[in-house]
Short mmCIF file of C-alpha atoms and ligand atoms in Angstrom, two decimals:
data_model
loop_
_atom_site.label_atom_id
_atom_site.label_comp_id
_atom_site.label_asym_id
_atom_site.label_seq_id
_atom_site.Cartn_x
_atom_site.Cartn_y
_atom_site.Cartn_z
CA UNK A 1 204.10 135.94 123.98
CA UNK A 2 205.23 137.11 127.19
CA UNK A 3 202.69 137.13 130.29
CA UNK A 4 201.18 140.49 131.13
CA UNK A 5 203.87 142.31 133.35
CA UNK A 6 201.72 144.13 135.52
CA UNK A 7 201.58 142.28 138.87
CA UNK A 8 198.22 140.69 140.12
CA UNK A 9 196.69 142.59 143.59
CA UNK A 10 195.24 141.46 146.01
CA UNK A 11 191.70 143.95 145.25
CA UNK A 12 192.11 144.34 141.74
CA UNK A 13 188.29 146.44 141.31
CA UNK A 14 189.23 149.30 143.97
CA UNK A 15 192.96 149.52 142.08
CA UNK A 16 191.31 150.12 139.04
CA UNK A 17 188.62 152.45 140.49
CA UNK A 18 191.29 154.91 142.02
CA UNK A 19 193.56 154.71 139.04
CA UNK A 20 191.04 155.76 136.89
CA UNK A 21 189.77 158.79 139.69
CA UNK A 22 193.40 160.17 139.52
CA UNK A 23 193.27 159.91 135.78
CA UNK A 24 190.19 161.58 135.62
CA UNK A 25 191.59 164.26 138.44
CA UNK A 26 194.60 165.01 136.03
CA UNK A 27 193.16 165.39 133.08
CA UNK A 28 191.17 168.11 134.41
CA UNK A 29 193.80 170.12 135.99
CA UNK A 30 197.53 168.90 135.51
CA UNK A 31 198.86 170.70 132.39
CA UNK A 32 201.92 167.83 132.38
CA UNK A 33 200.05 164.96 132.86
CA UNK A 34 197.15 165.97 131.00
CA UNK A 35 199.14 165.52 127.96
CA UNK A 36 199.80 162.02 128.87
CA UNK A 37 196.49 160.37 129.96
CA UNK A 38 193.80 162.73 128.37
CA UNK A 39 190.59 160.60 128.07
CA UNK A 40 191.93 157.31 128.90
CA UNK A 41 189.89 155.09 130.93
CA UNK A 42 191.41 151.66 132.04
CA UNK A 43 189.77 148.45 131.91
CA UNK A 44 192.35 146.41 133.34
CA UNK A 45 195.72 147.36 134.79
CA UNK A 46 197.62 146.33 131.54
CA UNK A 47 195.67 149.70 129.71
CA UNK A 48 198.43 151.30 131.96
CA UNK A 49 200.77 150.22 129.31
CA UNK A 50 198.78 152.58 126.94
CA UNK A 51 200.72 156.01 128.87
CA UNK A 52 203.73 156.40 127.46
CA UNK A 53 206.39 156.24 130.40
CA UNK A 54 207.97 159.70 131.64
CA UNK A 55 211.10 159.71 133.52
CA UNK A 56 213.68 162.29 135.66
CA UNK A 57 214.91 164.24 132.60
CA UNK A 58 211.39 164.88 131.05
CA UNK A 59 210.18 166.40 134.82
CA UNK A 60 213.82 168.33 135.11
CA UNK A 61 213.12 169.89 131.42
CA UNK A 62 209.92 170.56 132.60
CA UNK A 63 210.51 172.59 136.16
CA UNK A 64 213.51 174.15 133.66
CA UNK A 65 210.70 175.34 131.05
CA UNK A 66 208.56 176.50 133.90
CA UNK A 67 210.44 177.26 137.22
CA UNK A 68 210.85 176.69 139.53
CA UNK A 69 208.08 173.79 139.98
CA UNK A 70 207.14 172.54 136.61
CA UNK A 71 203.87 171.87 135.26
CA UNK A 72 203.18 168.56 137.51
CA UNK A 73 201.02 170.12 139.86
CA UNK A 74 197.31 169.28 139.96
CA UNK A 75 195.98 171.72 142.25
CA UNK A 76 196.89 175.56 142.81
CA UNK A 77 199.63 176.54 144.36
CA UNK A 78 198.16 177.21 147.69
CA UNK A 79 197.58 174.07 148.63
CA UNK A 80 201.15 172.46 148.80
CA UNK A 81 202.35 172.76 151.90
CA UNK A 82 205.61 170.47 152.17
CA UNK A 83 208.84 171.64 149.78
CA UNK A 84 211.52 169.34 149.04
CA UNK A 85 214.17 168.76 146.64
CA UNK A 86 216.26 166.22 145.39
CA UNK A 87 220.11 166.15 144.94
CA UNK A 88 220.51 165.15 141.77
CA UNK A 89 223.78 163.03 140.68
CA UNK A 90 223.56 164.68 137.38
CA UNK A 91 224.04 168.07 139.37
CA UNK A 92 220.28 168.95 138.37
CA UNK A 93 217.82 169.50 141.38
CA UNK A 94 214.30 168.23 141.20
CA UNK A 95 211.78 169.81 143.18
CA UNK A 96 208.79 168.06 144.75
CA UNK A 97 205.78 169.66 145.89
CA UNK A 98 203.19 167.64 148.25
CA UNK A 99 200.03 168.21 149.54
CA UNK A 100 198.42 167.54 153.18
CA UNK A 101 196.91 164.50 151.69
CA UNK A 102 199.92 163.36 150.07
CA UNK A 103 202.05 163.79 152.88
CA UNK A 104 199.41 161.55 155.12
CA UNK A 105 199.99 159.28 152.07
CA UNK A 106 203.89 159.34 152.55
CA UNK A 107 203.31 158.50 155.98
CA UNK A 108 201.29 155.66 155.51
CA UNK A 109 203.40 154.09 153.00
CA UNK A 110 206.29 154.61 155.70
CA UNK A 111 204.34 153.09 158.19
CA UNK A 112 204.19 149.92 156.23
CA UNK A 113 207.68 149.95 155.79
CA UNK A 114 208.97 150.17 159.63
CA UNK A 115 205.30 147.54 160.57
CA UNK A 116 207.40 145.11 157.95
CA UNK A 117 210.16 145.53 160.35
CA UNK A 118 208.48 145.25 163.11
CA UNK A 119 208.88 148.81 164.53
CA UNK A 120 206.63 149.59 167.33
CA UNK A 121 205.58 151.61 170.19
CA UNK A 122 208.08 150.39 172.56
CA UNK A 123 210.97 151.36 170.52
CA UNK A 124 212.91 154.66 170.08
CA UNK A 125 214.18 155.24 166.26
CA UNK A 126 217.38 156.67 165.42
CA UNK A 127 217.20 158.54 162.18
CA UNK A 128 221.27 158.75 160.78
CA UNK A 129 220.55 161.38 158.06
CA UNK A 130 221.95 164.90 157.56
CA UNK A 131 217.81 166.06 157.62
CA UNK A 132 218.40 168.65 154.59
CA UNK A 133 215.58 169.14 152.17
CA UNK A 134 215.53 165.44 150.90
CA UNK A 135 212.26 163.47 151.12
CA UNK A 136 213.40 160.86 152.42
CA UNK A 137 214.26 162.01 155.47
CA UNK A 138 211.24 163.65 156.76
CA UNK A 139 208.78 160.69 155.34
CA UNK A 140 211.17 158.25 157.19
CA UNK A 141 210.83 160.34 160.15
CA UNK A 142 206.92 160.42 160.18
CA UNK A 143 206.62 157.02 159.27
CA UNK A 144 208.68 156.09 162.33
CA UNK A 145 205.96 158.15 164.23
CA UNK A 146 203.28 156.61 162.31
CA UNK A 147 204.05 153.36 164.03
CA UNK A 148 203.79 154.68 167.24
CA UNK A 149 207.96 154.63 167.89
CA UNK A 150 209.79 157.57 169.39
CA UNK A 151 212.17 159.01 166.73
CA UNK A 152 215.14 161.31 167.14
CA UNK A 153 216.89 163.13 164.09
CA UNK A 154 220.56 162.97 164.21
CA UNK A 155 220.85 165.58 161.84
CA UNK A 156 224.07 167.94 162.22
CA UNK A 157 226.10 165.64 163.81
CA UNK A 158 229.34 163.61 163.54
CA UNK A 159 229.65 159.86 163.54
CA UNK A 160 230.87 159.86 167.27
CA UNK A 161 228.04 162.71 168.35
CA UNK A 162 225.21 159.83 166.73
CA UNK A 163 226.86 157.15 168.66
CA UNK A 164 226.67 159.14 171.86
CA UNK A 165 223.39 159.88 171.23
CA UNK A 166 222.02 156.37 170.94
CA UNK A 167 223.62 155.26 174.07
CA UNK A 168 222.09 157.60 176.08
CA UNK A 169 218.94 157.36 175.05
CA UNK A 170 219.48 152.98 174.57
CA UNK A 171 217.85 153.87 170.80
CA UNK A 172 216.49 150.32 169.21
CA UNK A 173 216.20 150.68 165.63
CA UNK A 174 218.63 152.55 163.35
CA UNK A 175 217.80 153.89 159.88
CA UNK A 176 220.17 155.09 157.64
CA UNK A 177 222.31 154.04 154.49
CA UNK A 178 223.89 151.00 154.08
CA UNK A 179 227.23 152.11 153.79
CA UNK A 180 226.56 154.51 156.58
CA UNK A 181 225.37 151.07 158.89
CA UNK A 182 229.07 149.88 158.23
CA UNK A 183 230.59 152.75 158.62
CA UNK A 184 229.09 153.99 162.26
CA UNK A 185 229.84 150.59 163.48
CA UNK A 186 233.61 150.90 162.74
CA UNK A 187 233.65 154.10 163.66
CA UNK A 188 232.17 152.83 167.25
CA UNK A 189 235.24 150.33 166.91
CA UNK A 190 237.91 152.87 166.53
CA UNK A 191 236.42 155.20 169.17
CA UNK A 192 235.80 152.61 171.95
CA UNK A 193 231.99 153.36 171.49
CA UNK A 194 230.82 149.23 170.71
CA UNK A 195 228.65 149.52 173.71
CA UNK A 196 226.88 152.67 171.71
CA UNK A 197 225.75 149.32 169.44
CA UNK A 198 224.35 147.28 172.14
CA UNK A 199 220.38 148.52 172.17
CA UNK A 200 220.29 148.52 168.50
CA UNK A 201 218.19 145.52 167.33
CA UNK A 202 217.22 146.63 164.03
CA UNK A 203 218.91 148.33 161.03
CA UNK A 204 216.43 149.64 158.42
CA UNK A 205 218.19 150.89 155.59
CA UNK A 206 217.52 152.64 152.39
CA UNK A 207 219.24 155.31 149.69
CA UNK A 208 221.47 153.02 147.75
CA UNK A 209 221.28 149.53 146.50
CA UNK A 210 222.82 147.40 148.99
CA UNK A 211 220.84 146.16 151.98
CA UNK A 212 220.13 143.38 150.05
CA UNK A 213 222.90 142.04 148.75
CA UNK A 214 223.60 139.03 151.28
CA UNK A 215 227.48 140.02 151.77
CA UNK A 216 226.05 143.40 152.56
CA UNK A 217 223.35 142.45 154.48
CA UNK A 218 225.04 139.65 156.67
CA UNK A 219 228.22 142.22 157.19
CA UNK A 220 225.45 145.22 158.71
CA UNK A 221 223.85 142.21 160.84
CA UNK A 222 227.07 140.84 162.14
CA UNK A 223 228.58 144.05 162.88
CA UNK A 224 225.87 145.26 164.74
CA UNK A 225 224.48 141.78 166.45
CA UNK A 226 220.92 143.54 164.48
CA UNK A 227 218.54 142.54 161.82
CA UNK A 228 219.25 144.36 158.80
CA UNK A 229 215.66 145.74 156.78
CA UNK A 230 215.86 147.34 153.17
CA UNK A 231 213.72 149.47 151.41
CA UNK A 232 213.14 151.74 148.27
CA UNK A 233 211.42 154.26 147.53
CA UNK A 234 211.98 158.20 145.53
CA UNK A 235 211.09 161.42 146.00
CA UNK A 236 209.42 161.95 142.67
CA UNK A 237 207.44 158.35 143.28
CA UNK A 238 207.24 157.62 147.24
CA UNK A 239 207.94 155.01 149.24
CA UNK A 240 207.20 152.11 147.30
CA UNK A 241 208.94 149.33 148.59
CA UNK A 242 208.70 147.60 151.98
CA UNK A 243 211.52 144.77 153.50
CA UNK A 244 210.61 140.77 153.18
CA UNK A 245 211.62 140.02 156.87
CA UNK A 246 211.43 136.08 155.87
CA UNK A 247 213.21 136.04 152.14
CA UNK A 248 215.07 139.68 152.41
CA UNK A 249 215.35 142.32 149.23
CA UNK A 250 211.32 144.02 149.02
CA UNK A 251 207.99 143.63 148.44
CA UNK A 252 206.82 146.39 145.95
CA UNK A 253 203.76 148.19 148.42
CA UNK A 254 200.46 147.22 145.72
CA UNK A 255 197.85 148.89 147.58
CA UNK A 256 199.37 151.90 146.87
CA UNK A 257 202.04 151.40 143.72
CA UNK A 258 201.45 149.26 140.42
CA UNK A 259 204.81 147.96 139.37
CA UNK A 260 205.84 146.99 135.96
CA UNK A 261 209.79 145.61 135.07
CA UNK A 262 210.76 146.51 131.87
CA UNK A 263 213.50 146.06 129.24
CA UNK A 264 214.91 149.71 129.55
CA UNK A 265 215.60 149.73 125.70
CA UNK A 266 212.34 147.80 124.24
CA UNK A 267 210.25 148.71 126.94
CA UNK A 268 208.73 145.30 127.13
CA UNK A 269 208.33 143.29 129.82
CA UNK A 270 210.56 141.05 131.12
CA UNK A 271 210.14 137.32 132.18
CA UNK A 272 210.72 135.80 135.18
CA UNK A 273 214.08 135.73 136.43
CA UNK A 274 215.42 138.27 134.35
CA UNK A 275 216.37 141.66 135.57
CA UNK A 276 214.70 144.94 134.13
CA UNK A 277 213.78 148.78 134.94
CA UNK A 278 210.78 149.24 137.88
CA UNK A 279 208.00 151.56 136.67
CA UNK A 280 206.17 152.78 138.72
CA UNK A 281 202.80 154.07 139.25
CA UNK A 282 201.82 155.46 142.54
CA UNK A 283 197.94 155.64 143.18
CA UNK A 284 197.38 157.78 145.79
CA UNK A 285 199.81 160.75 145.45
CA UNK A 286 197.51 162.91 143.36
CA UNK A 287 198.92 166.71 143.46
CA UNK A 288 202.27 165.76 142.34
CA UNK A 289 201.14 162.82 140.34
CA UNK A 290 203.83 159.69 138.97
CA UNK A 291 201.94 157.35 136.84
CA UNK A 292 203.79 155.10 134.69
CA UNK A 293 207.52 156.80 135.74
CA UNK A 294 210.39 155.12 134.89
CA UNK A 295 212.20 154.69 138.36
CA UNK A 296 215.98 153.76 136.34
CA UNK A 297 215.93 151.17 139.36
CA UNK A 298 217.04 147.88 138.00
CA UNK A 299 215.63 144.66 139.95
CA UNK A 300 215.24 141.35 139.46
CA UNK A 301 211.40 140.21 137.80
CA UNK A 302 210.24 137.44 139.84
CA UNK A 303 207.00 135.66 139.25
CA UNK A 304 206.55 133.67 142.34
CA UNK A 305 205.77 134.53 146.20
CA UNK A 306 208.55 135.11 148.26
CA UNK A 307 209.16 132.42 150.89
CA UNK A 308 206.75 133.95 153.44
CA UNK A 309 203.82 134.15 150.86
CA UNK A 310 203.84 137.89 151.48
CA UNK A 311 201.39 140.23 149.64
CA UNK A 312 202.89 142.62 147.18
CA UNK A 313 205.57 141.68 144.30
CA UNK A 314 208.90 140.35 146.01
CA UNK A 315 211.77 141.75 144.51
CA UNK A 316 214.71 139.12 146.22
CA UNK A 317 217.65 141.41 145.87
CA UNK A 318 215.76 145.15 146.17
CA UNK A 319 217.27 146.91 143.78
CA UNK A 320 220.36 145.81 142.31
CA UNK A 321 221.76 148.95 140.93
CA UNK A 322 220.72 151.97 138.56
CA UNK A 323 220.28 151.68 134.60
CA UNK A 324 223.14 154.25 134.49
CA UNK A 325 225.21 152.63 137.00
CA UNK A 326 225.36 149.57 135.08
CA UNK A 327 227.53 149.13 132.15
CA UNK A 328 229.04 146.49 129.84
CA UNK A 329 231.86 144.72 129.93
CA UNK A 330 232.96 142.66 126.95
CA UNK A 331 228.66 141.64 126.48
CA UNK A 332 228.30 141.28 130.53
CA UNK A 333 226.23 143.44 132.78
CA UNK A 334 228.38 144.65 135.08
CA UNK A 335 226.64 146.43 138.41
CA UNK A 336 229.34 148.20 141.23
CA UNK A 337 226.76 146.55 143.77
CA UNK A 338 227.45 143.34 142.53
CA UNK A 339 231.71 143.97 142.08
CA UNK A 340 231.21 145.31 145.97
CA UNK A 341 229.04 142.04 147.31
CA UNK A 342 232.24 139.80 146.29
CA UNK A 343 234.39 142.38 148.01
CA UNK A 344 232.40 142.21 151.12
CA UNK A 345 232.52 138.47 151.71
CA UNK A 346 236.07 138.97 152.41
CA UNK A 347 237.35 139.86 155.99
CA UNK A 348 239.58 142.81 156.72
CA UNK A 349 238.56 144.80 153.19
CA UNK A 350 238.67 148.78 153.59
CA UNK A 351 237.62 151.16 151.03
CA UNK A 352 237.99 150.60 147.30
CA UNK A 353 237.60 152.06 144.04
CA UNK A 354 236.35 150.55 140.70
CA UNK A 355 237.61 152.17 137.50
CA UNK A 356 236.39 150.95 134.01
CA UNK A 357 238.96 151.72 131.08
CA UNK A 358 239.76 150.65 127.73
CA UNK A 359 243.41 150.96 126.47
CA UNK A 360 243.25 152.00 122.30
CA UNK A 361 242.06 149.66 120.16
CA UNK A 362 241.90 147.39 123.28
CA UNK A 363 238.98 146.06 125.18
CA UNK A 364 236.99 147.44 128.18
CA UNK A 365 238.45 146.20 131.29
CA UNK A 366 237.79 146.45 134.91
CA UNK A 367 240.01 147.30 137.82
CA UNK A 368 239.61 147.39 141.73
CA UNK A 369 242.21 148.93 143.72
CA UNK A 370 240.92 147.36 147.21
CA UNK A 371 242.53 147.91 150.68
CA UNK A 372 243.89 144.79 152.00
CA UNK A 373 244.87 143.82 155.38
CA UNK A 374 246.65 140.81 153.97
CA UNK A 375 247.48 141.76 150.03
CA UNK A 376 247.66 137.92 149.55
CA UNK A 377 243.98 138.54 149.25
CA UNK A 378 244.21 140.02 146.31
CA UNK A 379 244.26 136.19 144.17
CA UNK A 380 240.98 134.90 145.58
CA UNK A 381 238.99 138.04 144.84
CA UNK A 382 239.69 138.10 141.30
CA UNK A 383 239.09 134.01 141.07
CA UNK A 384 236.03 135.26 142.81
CA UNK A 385 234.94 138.21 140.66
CA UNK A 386 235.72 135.64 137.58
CA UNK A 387 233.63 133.27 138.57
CA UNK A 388 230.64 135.74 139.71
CA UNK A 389 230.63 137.89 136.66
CA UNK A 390 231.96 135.98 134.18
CA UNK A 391 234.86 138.40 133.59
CA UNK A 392 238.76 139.15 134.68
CA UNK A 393 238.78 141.67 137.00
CA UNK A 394 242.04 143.40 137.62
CA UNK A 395 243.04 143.80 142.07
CA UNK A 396 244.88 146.26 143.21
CA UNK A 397 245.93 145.86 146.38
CA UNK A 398 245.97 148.83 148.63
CA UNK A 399 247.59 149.52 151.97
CA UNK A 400 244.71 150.26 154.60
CA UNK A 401 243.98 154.00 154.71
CA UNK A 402 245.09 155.08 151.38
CA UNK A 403 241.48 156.04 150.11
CA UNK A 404 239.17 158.37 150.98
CA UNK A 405 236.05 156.97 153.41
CA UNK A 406 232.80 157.58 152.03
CA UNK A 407 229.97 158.40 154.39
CA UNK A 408 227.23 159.23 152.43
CA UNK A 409 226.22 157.87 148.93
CA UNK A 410 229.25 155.83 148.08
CA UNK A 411 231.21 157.30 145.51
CA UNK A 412 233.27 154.89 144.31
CA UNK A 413 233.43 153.94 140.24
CA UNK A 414 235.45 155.68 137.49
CA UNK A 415 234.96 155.29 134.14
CA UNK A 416 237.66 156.66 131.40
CA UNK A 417 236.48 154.70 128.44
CA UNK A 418 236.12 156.46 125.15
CA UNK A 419 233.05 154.96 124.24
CA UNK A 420 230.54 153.93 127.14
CA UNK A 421 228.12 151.74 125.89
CA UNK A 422 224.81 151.51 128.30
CA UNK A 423 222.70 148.51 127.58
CA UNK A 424 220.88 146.44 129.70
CA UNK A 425 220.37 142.89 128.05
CA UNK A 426 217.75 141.13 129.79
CA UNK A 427 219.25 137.84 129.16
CA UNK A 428 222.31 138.04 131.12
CA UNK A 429 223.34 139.55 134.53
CA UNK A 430 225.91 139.79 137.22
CA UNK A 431 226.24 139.19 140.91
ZN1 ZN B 501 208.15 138.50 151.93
#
């Protein structure tokens, strides 16, 4: 029998007393969730496990059955005053509506996040996002402010516009994606702009797995002579994960989320050391409620403290990829985060491309065609790759230049098997 999954907090009673208040508050008035938790009352935290989970697809059906905003609203109309909306991989937009109150809770949530860096009044904040109608960037924004930091938006502008911009004004803490941390940097490289990296002392990242991944991480540190932060949150959630200074990846935030890590198939927990889905329940966003939603975040379950003895549930390498990112590879679990950590602990690598295929009748295989300054490389990585995953990876050695730079959300892996099995076996894992 495995151990309740549901992580201990530090003031289990007051938990348990708002859970139940937003329970009660939904039932009442939120047609969606209404369905979903009518009556219940918890007695412990592991009762959560009594909701059925809901994820992405059940709240996009939803806003499709009744646009544009769905049924997950728990108070009229009128009294949503921030609008923002997702860009959806799947090419499906989710809206998100949020109240006064539960923007005050986005900002609070962000404030832990940049206090865990150690963001404060003394520094300015340089926000590297394109400040369209994603959460993210607004809730980063006040939570900069939150903190007491001045924060500029480098919205509409190009890579050497931002650097400009954070010379002149000597900004000290960056925030943007992690791919986006490299990139700026070796854009400042090309453009004789290194002294644009100078006042930077901290990196906070977020948007795609990543900033945890130590190749990743030390790479964003040494490039910028910062300390690299991760977090995680999303915009149907919140912000619900804050960076481990000490042991890097993120503490799950438990005053304000309950976290459970789940076999995506069986939906039962998982142990420790094994990897699994996040759900999520967030307890204080009430007029656009998540309780029990299935993040498709895949992390690693950990049982223990992290080295710091930090409150909240440490998750060492944030999130390691998405359930549909991941796929498998002749019975391994095979993540592009973890195919792209190996990658980055070799100098002089440019931009690459992952393609899974299967030839008829053949097995899946893997290939990586990888800009190489020296194409010698190419050996090494794939004894590398072997003895990470577990499986033959085939190189490709590419002249520098050949593919196309990603700035935003790396887009990067191809798949053009017939058959695309998508499992998630909690017993074995990669990187
Ligand atoms: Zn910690």
């Amino acid at each position: 029998m495995t151990a309740p999954n549901v992580s201990a907090v530090e003031q289990q009673a007051p938990v348990l007393d708002r859970l139940n208040d937003l329970l009660a508050e939904v039932s009442r008035s939120n047609a969606f969730q209404r369905e979903r938790v009518d009556g219940l009352v918890l007695t412990s935290l592991n009762d959560l496990s009594r909701i059925r989970p809901v994820d992405k697809d059940q709240l996009l059906r939803d806003q499709l059955a009744y646009p544009p905003f769905g049924r997950n609203l728990t108070y009229p109309r009128e009294r949503y005053v921030h609008l923002h909306q997702t860009s959806g991989t799947s090419g499906s937009t989710l809206r998100v509506l949020d109240t006064e109150e539960d923007w005050a809770w986005w900002r609070a949530c962000l404030h832990d996040v940049f206090a865990a860096a150690g963001v404060g009044q003394t520094d300015l904040v340089a926000l590297a996002y394109s400040f369209g109608p994603y959460i993210q960037f607004w809730a980063s924004y006040e939570g900069a402010g939150a903190v007491g930091a001045n924060r500029i938006a480098l919205g509409g502008m190009d890579s050497v516009q931002r650097l400009q911009t954070i010379r002149e004004y000597s900004a000290t803490s960056l925030v943007c994606t992690p791919s986006y941390a490299m990139r700026l940097a070796k854009v400042a490289n090309q453009t004789g702009l290194t002294d644009a990296l100078c006042s930077v002392t901290r990196i906070i990242c977020t948007g795609e797995p990543g900033a945890s991944l130590p190749a990743v991480h030390s790479q964003i540190e040494q490039l910028w002579q910062a300390q690299c932060f991760d977090h995680a949150g999303l915009s149907e959630v919140g912000a619900f994960g804050y960076p481990c200074a000490q042991g890097g990846g993120v503490h799950v935030n438990e005053r304000e989320f309950v976290a459970e890590i789940v076999d995506p198939e069986s939906e039962a927990p998982v142990g420790d050391g094994e990897v699994g889905e996040l759900i999520v329940t967030a307890i204080g966003r009430k007029g656009f409620p998540a309780i029990r939603y299935r993040t498709g975040d895949v992390v690693e379950c950990r049982d223990g403290p992290c080295p710091a003895q930090h409150p909240g549930r440490w998750l060492p390498g944030g999130i390691l990829g998405r359930t549909d990112d991941m796929v498998v590879i002749r019975g391994m679990n095979v993540f592009p985060s973890a195919i792209e950590q190996v990658l980055r602990e070799f100098d002089e690598i440019g931009e690459f491309k992952i393609t899974y295929y299967n030839e008829p009748t053949a097995m899946d295989e893997v290939k990586v065609e990888v800009e190489l300054a020296q194409p010698n490389q190419g050996r090494a990585i794939q004894a590398r790759l072997r003895t990470r995953l577990g499986l033959r990876v085939r190189i490709v050695p590419l002249q520098p230049g050949i593919l196309p730079t990603d700035s935003g959300k790396a887009r990067r892996v191809i798949d053009t098997r017939q058959t695309q099995p998508r499992r998630l076996s909690p017993d074995r894992r990669s990187g």
